[in-house]
Coordinates of C-alpha atoms in Angstrom, one line a residue:
M1 CA 67.4 -52.7 -16.2
E2 CA 65.0 -49.9 -17.1
P3 CA 62.6 -52.1 -19.2
N4 CA 62.3 -54.7 -16.5
T5 CA 61.5 -52.0 -13.9
A6 CA 58.8 -50.5 -16.1
Q7 CA 57.2 -54.0 -16.6
A8 CA 57.2 -54.7 -12.9
S9 CA 55.5 -51.4 -12.0
S10 CA 52.8 -51.9 -14.6
S11 CA 52.0 -55.4 -13.4
S12 CA 51.7 -54.2 -9.8
T13 CA 49.3 -51.5 -10.9
E14 CA 47.1 -53.9 -12.7
S15 CA 46.9 -56.2 -9.7
N16 CA 45.9 -53.3 -7.5
N17 CA 43.1 -52.3 -9.8
K18 CA 41.8 -55.9 -9.9
K19 CA 41.8 -56.1 -6.1
R20 CA 39.9 -52.8 -5.9
N21 CA 37.2 -53.9 -8.4
N22 CA 36.7 -57.1 -6.6
N23 CA 36.2 -55.3 -3.3
N24 CA 33.7 -52.9 -4.8
R25 CA 31.8 -55.9 -6.4
R26 CA 31.7 -57.7 -3.1
R27 CA 30.4 -54.6 -1.3
N28 CA 27.6 -54.0 -3.8
N29 CA 26.4 -57.7 -3.4
N30 CA 26.3 -57.3 0.3
K31 CA 24.1 -54.2 0.0
R32 CA 21.7 -56.0 -2.4
D33 CA 21.3 -58.8 0.1
Q34 CA 20.5 -56.5 2.9
D35 CA 17.9 -54.7 0.8
K36 CA 16.2 -58.0 -0.1
S37 CA 16.0 -59.0 3.6
S38 CA 14.6 -55.7 4.7
R39 CA 12.0 -55.6 1.8
P40 CA 8.3 -56.6 2.7
A41 CA 7.3 -60.1 1.7
N42 CA 4.5 -59.0 -0.6
T43 CA 6.7 -57.0 -2.9
T44 CA 8.9 -58.3 -5.8
V45 CA 11.3 -56.6 -8.0
D46 CA 12.5 -57.6 -11.5
G47 CA 15.4 -60.1 -11.2
D48 CA 14.4 -61.5 -7.8
N49 CA 12.3 -64.3 -9.4
E50 CA 13.3 -65.7 -12.7
G51 CA 9.7 -65.9 -14.2
S52 CA 8.6 -62.5 -12.8
T53 CA 8.1 -59.7 -15.3
T54 CA 6.0 -57.3 -13.2
K55 CA 7.2 -54.6 -10.9
K56 CA 5.4 -53.6 -7.8
K57 CA 5.9 -50.3 -6.0
I58 CA 6.3 -50.0 -2.3
P59 CA 3.1 -48.3 -1.0
K60 CA 3.7 -44.9 0.5
T61 CA 2.1 -43.9 3.7
P62 CA -0.2 -41.0 3.0
K63 CA 0.6 -37.7 4.6
K64 CA -1.9 -36.4 7.1
K65 CA -3.7 -33.4 5.8
K66 CA -3.0 -30.4 8.0
E67 CA -6.3 -29.2 9.2
P68 CA -6.9 -25.6 10.4
L69 CA -7.0 -25.0 14.1
K70 CA -10.4 -24.7 15.7
G71 CA -11.5 -22.6 18.6
F72 CA -10.9 -19.0 17.3
I73 CA -13.4 -16.8 19.0
K74 CA -14.0 -13.4 17.5
K75 CA -14.3 -10.4 19.8
K76 CA -16.8 -7.7 19.1
I77 CA -15.1 -4.3 18.9
I78 CA -17.1 -1.9 21.0
D79 CA -16.0 1.7 21.0
E80 CA -16.6 2.5 24.6
P81 CA -14.6 4.9 26.8
S82 CA -11.9 3.0 28.5
N83 CA -10.9 3.4 32.1
D84 CA -8.1 5.8 33.0
D85 CA -6.0 2.9 34.3
D86 CA -6.1 0.9 31.1
E87 CA -3.2 1.5 28.8
V88 CA -4.1 1.9 25.1
C89 CA -2.1 1.3 22.0
F90 CA -0.9 4.5 20.3
I91 CA -1.7 3.0 16.9
C92 CA -5.3 1.6 17.2
T93 CA -6.1 3.4 20.5
R94 CA -7.7 0.3 22.0
P95 CA -6.8 -1.3 25.3
I96 CA -3.8 -3.6 25.2
D97 CA -4.3 -7.3 26.0
Y98 CA -0.5 -7.9 25.9
Y99 CA 2.4 -6.0 24.6
A100 CA 4.9 -6.3 21.7
V101 CA 8.2 -4.8 22.7
A102 CA 11.0 -4.1 20.1
P103 CA 14.7 -3.7 20.7
C104 CA 14.2 0.1 20.8
D105 CA 11.9 -0.5 23.8
H106 CA 8.9 1.0 22.1
R107 CA 5.6 -0.9 22.8
T108 CA 2.4 -1.5 20.9
C109 CA -0.4 -4.0 21.2
H110 CA 0.4 -7.4 19.8
L111 CA -2.3 -7.1 17.1
C112 CA -0.8 -3.9 15.5
T113 CA 2.7 -5.4 15.5
L114 CA 1.4 -8.7 14.0
R115 CA -0.5 -6.7 11.4
L116 CA 2.6 -4.7 10.4
R117 CA 4.9 -7.7 10.2
V118 CA 2.5 -10.1 8.5
L119 CA 0.2 -8.0 6.3
Y120 CA 2.3 -4.9 5.6
K121 CA 5.6 -6.8 5.4
T122 CA 7.5 -4.3 7.4
I123 CA 9.7 -5.0 10.4
N124 CA 10.4 -1.4 11.4
C125 CA 9.3 0.0 14.7
A126 CA 6.0 1.9 14.2
Y127 CA 7.2 4.7 16.5
C128 CA 10.9 5.4 15.6
K129 CA 11.2 3.5 12.3
V130 CA 14.2 1.6 13.5
E131 CA 14.5 -2.0 12.1
A132 CA 13.4 -4.6 14.6
K133 CA 14.4 -8.0 13.4
Q134 CA 12.8 -9.6 16.4
V135 CA 10.1 -8.6 18.8
I136 CA 8.8 -10.1 22.1
F137 CA 5.1 -10.7 23.0
T138 CA 4.9 -10.2 26.7
A139 CA 2.4 -9.3 29.4
D140 CA 4.9 -7.0 31.1
G141 CA 4.5 -3.3 30.2
E142 CA 7.7 -2.0 31.6
K143 CA 10.5 -4.6 31.3
P144 CA 13.2 -3.5 28.8
Y145 CA 13.9 -5.7 25.8
A146 CA 17.5 -6.3 26.7
D147 CA 16.6 -7.8 30.1
Y148 CA 14.7 -10.7 28.6
Q149 CA 16.5 -14.0 28.8
R150 CA 16.1 -16.8 26.2
N151 CA 14.5 -19.1 28.7
E152 CA 11.9 -16.5 29.5
T153 CA 10.6 -16.6 25.9
P154 CA 10.8 -20.3 25.0
F155 CA 8.3 -20.1 22.1
Q156 CA 9.3 -18.6 18.8
D157 CA 8.0 -18.0 15.2
R158 CA 11.1 -17.7 13.0
K159 CA 9.1 -16.7 9.9
Y160 CA 7.9 -13.4 11.4
G161 CA 10.6 -12.9 14.0
I162 CA 8.4 -13.1 17.1
R163 CA 9.2 -14.7 20.5
F164 CA 6.5 -15.5 23.1
E165 CA 6.4 -15.7 26.8
T166 CA 3.6 -18.3 26.9
E167 CA 2.4 -21.0 24.6
A168 CA -1.1 -19.4 24.7
M169 CA 0.2 -16.3 23.0
H170 CA 1.9 -18.4 20.3
Q171 CA -1.3 -20.4 19.8
E172 CA -3.5 -17.3 19.5
M173 CA -1.2 -15.9 16.8
K174 CA -1.6 -19.1 14.8
L175 CA -5.4 -18.9 15.1
L176 CA -5.4 -15.3 14.1
L177 CA -3.5 -15.9 10.9
Q178 CA -5.8 -18.6 9.6
H179 CA -8.5 -18.1 6.9
N180 CA -11.3 -17.7 9.6
C181 CA -14.9 -17.2 8.6
P182 CA -15.9 -13.5 9.1
E183 CA -19.4 -14.5 10.4
Q184 CA -19.5 -13.6 14.0
D185 CA -20.9 -16.9 15.4
C186 CA -18.9 -19.2 13.0
E187 CA -15.6 -20.7 14.2
M188 CA -14.7 -22.5 11.0
A189 CA -11.3 -21.9 9.5
F190 CA -9.9 -22.9 6.1
E191 CA -6.6 -23.4 4.3
N192 CA -7.2 -20.8 1.5
W193 CA -9.5 -18.1 0.3
N194 CA -11.3 -20.3 -2.2
E195 CA -12.5 -22.7 0.5
L196 CA -13.5 -19.8 2.7
K197 CA -15.6 -18.1 -0.1
R198 CA -17.3 -21.4 -0.9
H199 CA -18.2 -21.9 2.8
V200 CA -19.5 -18.3 3.1
K201 CA -21.7 -18.7 0.0
T202 CA -23.1 -22.1 0.8
M203 CA -23.5 -21.8 4.6
H204 CA -24.3 -18.2 5.1
D205 CA -25.6 -17.1 1.7
R206 CA -23.2 -14.2 1.6
L207 CA -20.4 -13.0 -0.7
C208 CA -17.0 -11.6 -0.3
C209 CA -15.4 -8.7 -2.2
D210 CA -12.5 -10.2 -4.1
L211 CA -10.7 -6.9 -4.4
C212 CA -10.8 -6.4 -0.7
L213 CA -9.6 -9.9 0.0
R214 CA -6.6 -9.4 -2.2
N215 CA -5.7 -5.8 -1.2
K216 CA -7.1 -4.8 2.1
K217 CA -4.6 -5.1 5.0
I218 CA -6.9 -6.8 7.5
F219 CA -7.2 -10.2 9.0
S220 CA -9.6 -12.7 7.4
H221 CA -12.2 -12.6 10.1
E222 CA -12.3 -8.8 9.8
H223 CA -13.7 -8.7 6.3
T224 CA -17.3 -7.8 5.5
L225 CA -19.9 -10.2 4.1
Y226 CA -22.4 -8.8 1.5
T227 CA -25.6 -9.9 -0.2
S228 CA -25.5 -9.7 -4.0
Q229 CA -27.2 -6.3 -4.1
Q230 CA -25.0 -4.9 -1.3
L231 CA -21.9 -6.1 -3.1
Q232 CA -22.9 -4.2 -6.3
K233 CA -23.4 -1.0 -4.2
H234 CA -20.1 -1.7 -2.4
Y235 CA -18.4 -1.7 -5.8
R236 CA -20.1 1.5 -7.1
E237 CA -20.8 3.6 -4.0
G238 CA -19.1 2.1 -0.9
D239 CA -20.7 0.7 2.2
A240 CA -22.2 3.9 3.6
S241 CA -25.2 3.5 1.2
F242 CA -26.5 0.5 3.2
N243 CA -24.5 0.7 6.4
K244 CA -25.1 3.9 8.3
E245 CA -22.4 3.1 10.8
D246 CA -19.7 3.0 8.2
E247 CA -17.4 6.0 8.7
T248 CA -14.4 4.8 6.6
G249 CA -15.1 7.3 3.8
F250 CA -14.8 4.5 1.2
T251 CA -16.7 5.5 -2.0
G252 CA -16.4 2.3 -4.0
H253 CA -13.8 0.7 -6.3
P254 CA -13.0 2.8 -9.3
E255 CA -13.6 1.4 -12.8
C256 CA -11.6 1.6 -16.0
V257 CA -13.9 3.1 -18.6
F258 CA -12.1 1.3 -21.4
C259 CA -11.8 -2.2 -19.9
K260 CA -14.9 -2.1 -17.7
T261 CA -12.8 -3.6 -14.9
R262 CA -12.8 -2.4 -11.3
F263 CA -9.7 -1.9 -9.2
Y264 CA -9.2 -1.6 -5.4
G265 CA -8.2 2.1 -5.4
A266 CA -7.0 5.0 -7.4
D267 CA -3.3 3.9 -7.2
E268 CA -4.1 0.5 -8.8
L269 CA -6.3 2.2 -11.5
F270 CA -3.4 4.6 -12.2
E271 CA -0.9 1.7 -12.6
H272 CA -3.4 -0.1 -15.0
C273 CA -3.9 3.0 -17.2
R274 CA -0.2 3.7 -17.3
D275 CA 0.7 0.2 -18.4
K276 CA -2.3 -0.8 -20.6
H277 CA -3.5 2.5 -22.1
E278 CA -2.0 5.6 -23.7
Q279 CA -1.4 9.1 -22.5
C280 CA -0.5 12.3 -24.5
H281 CA 3.0 13.4 -23.4
L282 CA 2.4 16.9 -24.8
C283 CA -0.7 17.4 -22.7
V284 CA 1.2 16.1 -19.6
R285 CA 4.0 18.6 -20.4
N286 CA 1.3 21.4 -20.5
G287 CA -0.1 20.4 -17.1
I288 CA -3.1 18.2 -18.1
Q289 CA -2.9 15.1 -15.9
H290 CA -4.7 11.7 -15.9
Q291 CA -6.2 12.0 -19.4
Y292 CA -5.9 8.6 -21.1
Y293 CA -6.9 7.0 -24.4
A294 CA -7.9 3.4 -25.0
N295 CA -5.2 2.7 -27.6
Y296 CA -2.8 4.4 -29.9
D297 CA -5.4 4.8 -32.6
S298 CA -7.5 7.0 -30.3
L299 CA -4.4 8.8 -29.2
E300 CA -3.4 9.5 -32.9
K301 CA -6.8 11.1 -33.5
H302 CA -6.1 13.3 -30.5
F303 CA -2.7 14.2 -32.0
K304 CA -4.3 15.2 -35.3
K305 CA -7.0 17.3 -33.7
E306 CA -5.1 19.1 -30.9
H307 CA -1.5 19.0 -31.9
Y308 CA 0.7 18.8 -35.1
L309 CA 1.3 15.2 -36.2
C310 CA 3.9 14.5 -38.8
P311 CA 2.0 13.3 -41.9
Y312 CA 4.8 11.2 -43.5
Q313 CA 4.3 7.5 -43.4
E314 CA 7.7 6.8 -42.0
C315 CA 6.9 8.9 -38.9
L316 CA 3.4 7.5 -38.7
N317 CA 4.9 4.0 -38.5
N318 CA 7.4 5.1 -35.8
K319 CA 4.5 6.6 -33.8
F320 CA 4.5 9.5 -31.3
V321 CA 6.2 11.9 -33.9
V322 CA 4.0 14.9 -32.9
F323 CA 4.8 18.5 -32.0
D324 CA 3.2 21.2 -30.0
S325 CA 3.5 24.0 -32.6
D326 CA 3.5 24.4 -36.4
I327 CA 7.0 25.8 -36.3
D328 CA 8.4 22.7 -34.6
L329 CA 6.7 20.5 -37.2
K330 CA 8.2 22.6 -40.0
A331 CA 11.6 22.4 -38.5
H332 CA 11.2 18.6 -38.3
E333 CA 10.1 18.3 -41.9
V334 CA 13.0 20.4 -43.1
K335 CA 15.5 18.3 -41.1
E336 CA 14.1 14.8 -41.7
H337 CA 12.0 15.0 -44.9
T338 CA 13.8 17.5 -47.1
N339 CA 13.6 15.4 -50.2
G340 CA 10.0 14.4 -49.7
L341 CA 8.3 17.8 -49.1
A342 CA 4.8 17.9 -50.6
R343 CA 4.2 20.2 -53.6
H344 CA 1.9 22.5 -51.6
Q345 CA 4.6 22.9 -49.0
R346 CA 7.2 23.9 -51.6
A347 CA 4.8 26.3 -53.1
K348 CA 4.2 27.8 -49.7
Q349 CA 8.0 28.2 -49.1
S350 CA 8.3 29.9 -52.6
E351 CA 5.5 32.2 -51.7
A352 CA 7.2 33.2 -48.5
R353 CA 10.3 34.2 -50.5
R354 CA 8.4 36.8 -52.6
V355 CA 7.5 40.3 -51.5
D356 CA 4.5 42.0 -53.1
V357 CA 5.7 45.6 -53.0
N358 CA 2.9 46.9 -55.3
L359 CA 5.2 49.4 -57.2
N360 CA 4.4 51.0 -60.5
Y361 CA 7.4 51.5 -62.7
T362 CA 7.4 54.3 -65.2
G363 CA 9.1 54.2 -68.6
A364 CA 11.6 56.6 -70.1
P365 CA 10.6 60.3 -70.8
Q366 CA 10.3 59.5 -74.5
Q367 CA 7.8 56.7 -73.7
Q368 CA 5.8 59.0 -71.5
Q369 CA 5.6 61.5 -74.4
R370 CA 4.5 58.9 -76.9
Q371 CA 1.7 57.8 -74.5
Q372 CA 0.5 61.4 -74.0
K373 CA 0.6 61.9 -77.8
R374 CA -1.7 58.9 -78.4
A375 CA -4.1 60.2 -75.7
N376 CA -4.3 63.6 -77.4
Q377 CA -4.9 61.9 -80.8
R378 CA -7.8 60.0 -79.4
N379 CA -9.4 63.1 -77.9
P380 CA -7.7 66.0 -79.8
L381 CA -10.1 68.7 -78.5
N382 CA -10.0 67.3 -74.9
L383 CA -13.8 67.6 -74.8
A384 CA -15.8 66.9 -71.7
S385 CA -17.8 63.8 -71.6
A386 CA -21.6 63.7 -71.2
E387 CA -21.3 63.1 -67.5
E388 CA -19.2 66.3 -67.1
F389 CA -21.8 68.6 -68.7
P390 CA -24.1 70.5 -66.3
S391 CA -27.6 69.2 -66.0
I392 CA -30.6 71.1 -67.4
D393 CA -31.8 72.3 -64.1
G394 CA -28.4 73.9 -63.5
S395 CA -27.5 71.9 -60.5
S396 CA -23.8 71.6 -61.5
N397 CA -21.4 74.4 -60.9
V398 CA -19.9 75.7 -64.1
A399 CA -16.9 77.2 -62.3
S400 CA -16.0 73.8 -60.8
L401 CA -16.4 72.2 -64.2
L402 CA -14.0 74.7 -65.8
A403 CA -11.5 74.2 -63.0
S404 CA -11.6 70.5 -63.5
R405 CA -11.1 70.9 -67.3
L406 CA -8.1 73.1 -66.7
T407 CA -6.5 70.5 -64.5
L408 CA -7.1 67.9 -67.2
T409 CA -5.5 70.0 -69.9
P410 CA -1.9 68.7 -70.4
E411 CA 0.9 71.2 -70.2
P412 CA 3.1 71.5 -73.3
P413 CA 6.1 69.2 -73.0
Q414 CA 9.1 71.0 -71.7
E415 CA 12.5 70.3 -72.8
E416 CA 14.2 67.8 -70.6
W417 CA 17.9 67.6 -70.2
P418 CA 19.1 64.0 -70.4
M419 CA 20.9 62.4 -67.5
L420 CA 24.6 61.4 -67.6
G421 CA 25.2 58.8 -70.3
E422 CA 21.9 59.2 -72.2
E423 CA 21.9 59.8 -75.9
P424 CA 20.7 63.2 -76.9
A425 CA 17.1 63.1 -78.2
S426 CA 16.2 65.2 -81.3
T427 CA 13.2 67.6 -80.8
S428 CA 10.6 68.4 -83.4
S429 CA 12.3 71.6 -84.3
G430 CA 15.4 69.7 -85.3
R431 CA 17.6 70.9 -82.5
S432 CA 19.5 68.4 -80.5
S433 CA 19.9 68.3 -76.7
P434 CA 23.3 68.7 -75.1
A435 CA 25.5 65.7 -75.4
I436 CA 24.8 64.4 -71.9
Q437 CA 23.8 60.8 -71.6
Q438 CA 21.2 59.4 -69.0
P439 CA 21.9 56.0 -67.3
Q440 CA 19.7 53.2 -68.6
R441 CA 16.9 52.3 -66.3
E442 CA 16.8 48.8 -64.7
S443 CA 14.6 46.3 -66.5
D444 CA 11.7 44.5 -64.7
T445 CA 13.6 41.2 -64.7
G446 CA 16.6 42.8 -63.0
I447 CA 14.4 44.3 -60.3
V448 CA 12.7 41.0 -59.6
S449 CA 16.1 39.2 -59.4
R450 CA 17.5 41.9 -57.1
Q451 CA 14.5 41.6 -54.8
A452 CA 14.7 37.8 -54.8
A453 CA 18.4 37.9 -53.9
A454 CA 17.7 40.3 -51.1
L455 CA 14.9 38.1 -49.7
D456 CA 17.3 35.1 -49.8
R457 CA 19.8 37.0 -47.7
I458 CA 17.0 38.1 -45.3
G459 CA 15.8 34.5 -45.1
D460 CA 19.3 33.3 -44.2
L461 CA 19.3 35.9 -41.4
F462 CA 15.9 34.9 -39.9
R463 CA 16.1 31.2 -40.6
N464 CA 12.4 31.1 -39.8
V465 CA 9.6 30.9 -42.4
E466 CA 7.0 32.6 -40.2
K467 CA 9.3 35.6 -39.6
V468 CA 10.0 35.9 -43.4
I469 CA 6.2 36.0 -44.0
K470 CA 5.7 38.7 -41.4
F471 CA 8.6 40.7 -42.8
R472 CA 7.0 40.4 -46.3
Q473 CA 3.8 41.8 -44.9
L474 CA 5.5 44.7 -43.2
T475 CA 7.4 45.6 -46.3
T476 CA 4.3 45.5 -48.4
Q477 CA 2.5 47.8 -46.0
F478 CA 5.4 50.2 -45.9
T479 CA 6.0 50.4 -49.7
S480 CA 2.2 50.9 -50.3
L481 CA 2.3 53.7 -47.7
S482 CA -0.2 51.9 -45.5
T483 CA 2.0 52.2 -42.5
S484 CA 4.6 54.7 -41.2
T485 CA 8.3 54.3 -41.4
T486 CA 8.6 54.2 -37.6
T487 CA 6.1 51.3 -37.5
F488 CA 8.1 49.5 -40.2
V489 CA 11.4 49.9 -38.4
N490 CA 10.0 48.9 -35.0
G491 CA 8.3 45.8 -36.6
V492 CA 11.6 44.7 -38.1
Y493 CA 13.3 45.3 -34.7
E494 CA 10.8 43.1 -33.0
L495 CA 11.2 40.3 -35.6
C496 CA 14.9 40.3 -34.9
D497 CA 14.2 39.7 -31.2
K498 CA 15.4 43.2 -30.4
D499 CA 18.9 42.4 -31.7
A500 CA 20.3 45.7 -33.1
G501 CA 23.0 44.0 -35.1
M502 CA 20.7 41.6 -36.8
A503 CA 18.1 44.4 -37.4
A504 CA 20.7 46.6 -39.1
K505 CA 21.6 43.8 -41.5
V506 CA 17.9 43.1 -42.3
L507 CA 17.2 46.8 -43.0
M508 CA 20.4 47.1 -45.1
N509 CA 19.1 44.3 -47.3
A510 CA 15.6 45.8 -47.2
K511 CA 17.0 48.7 -49.3
D512 CA 17.0 46.5 -52.3
L513 CA 13.3 45.9 -51.9
I514 CA 12.3 49.6 -51.7
D515 CA 12.7 51.5 -55.0
N516 CA 11.4 54.8 -53.6
R517 CA 14.4 56.9 -52.6
A518 CA 12.5 59.0 -50.2
L519 CA 11.2 55.9 -48.3
R520 CA 14.7 54.4 -48.2
A521 CA 16.2 57.7 -46.8
D522 CA 13.4 58.0 -44.3
M523 CA 13.9 54.3 -43.2
V524 CA 17.7 55.0 -42.7
R525 CA 16.9 58.1 -40.7
I526 CA 14.4 56.5 -38.4
W527 CA 16.8 53.6 -37.8
N528 CA 19.7 55.9 -36.9
E529 CA 17.5 57.8 -34.5
K530 CA 16.3 54.6 -32.9
K531 CA 19.9 53.3 -32.7
N532 CA 21.3 56.5 -31.4
P533 CA 18.5 58.3 -29.6
T534 CA 20.9 60.9 -28.0
V535 CA 22.0 62.1 -31.5
S536 CA 18.5 63.0 -32.5

């Protein structure tokens, strides 16, 4: 039973599909016949005639070109004192022909409202700044906006959201928004600016300012026409140079010194320079505004001359890797280019780690005696030189000469007791000194190593190459007795940014740089007095 049922259902489905296809085919044929009957007799389509191989298109009726409206009459604006009874617009202060009322019931003249909505692209009330999606042009100066019925304002412009009481108002708005010729006695209107400029040049022998056409928020008939000479003065100086009645304060369109292109105003020039040219961000940070450079090559020359540009090729390729101070540049080099520091930079860092203390180291007492003995052998009688003898005329003082000779005569060497740990030295008489040993003096290599280690510790405390160099200078002046101990201690305190803890660590390490015990003791005393002024 089940196979028979399935066969019956499949056969019924196939028959339904055939019926549907036949109906669709019959319907399409009927439509084709209707199209042939409604087609003009002079047109043929492929397939209608057996021998026909050409296809003719049905001619389209050309659309009528929309011509501008004629009849716009320009009114001369005469600034004359108005009557007290005439109501004036609070924006343009001219008498109102008819009003534009907003939902907030604030009124202006229809020209100012049309200028705001069409040219400035704003639908806010000029008085209270409330959004007005729709306004009404009316001759009534007192009727509230809410009392107007739809049948009282039958004419409407949906694009700008304006309703009109009369058709004359609507027609005047259309005329006003055309590309009307600015010539006072010409009533021609055009579809675009190019046609208007062509008309002005051929018919009136005048020119329009393209910058003003694109940017100035006035109607087309309000623009000014210029001769070629006047247009050049208009670009450079403004209209006051040839029009004494001009009181706008316009001084010309500014020019980009790099591109030799003029712009409508300072705002447009600023946007151009910001987008097309370069500006030094360090100078801007320091308060120098509106200083531009033609391209990055010019800006890079400025970086090299006025700031500190990273000289490594990697940073030069990345651009704008520049710093306001030498310290910031060195910190960047240490952080980013540690492995690629130049040889002279490494030498400079090594120089900063050395302290020139200008100390003279004396040898052991035995070495001093040997040096004195050689000097006596060279001049056993310790005779005066030719320069020390008095002159023939007796100008020299013999008493002073004898006194100087006495000071030059060395005293006989006294017996010196050795320090603890020193081997007893035998004297010429064969007697030996007491068996007390003197400690061995530190070698020159050990002194240099000690000072270098101290400088490393001080450099770790400062973490600034410039401060290490200043500390080296202070130490050199102090050890050479060119400055006082107080000056040295105060200088170190200032280098530590008046941090007493850090200054104490630096001075503690500075002991290893000063071999003079008296200077070390005096440094510690001055620091203790500075740290504890009440104790002193």
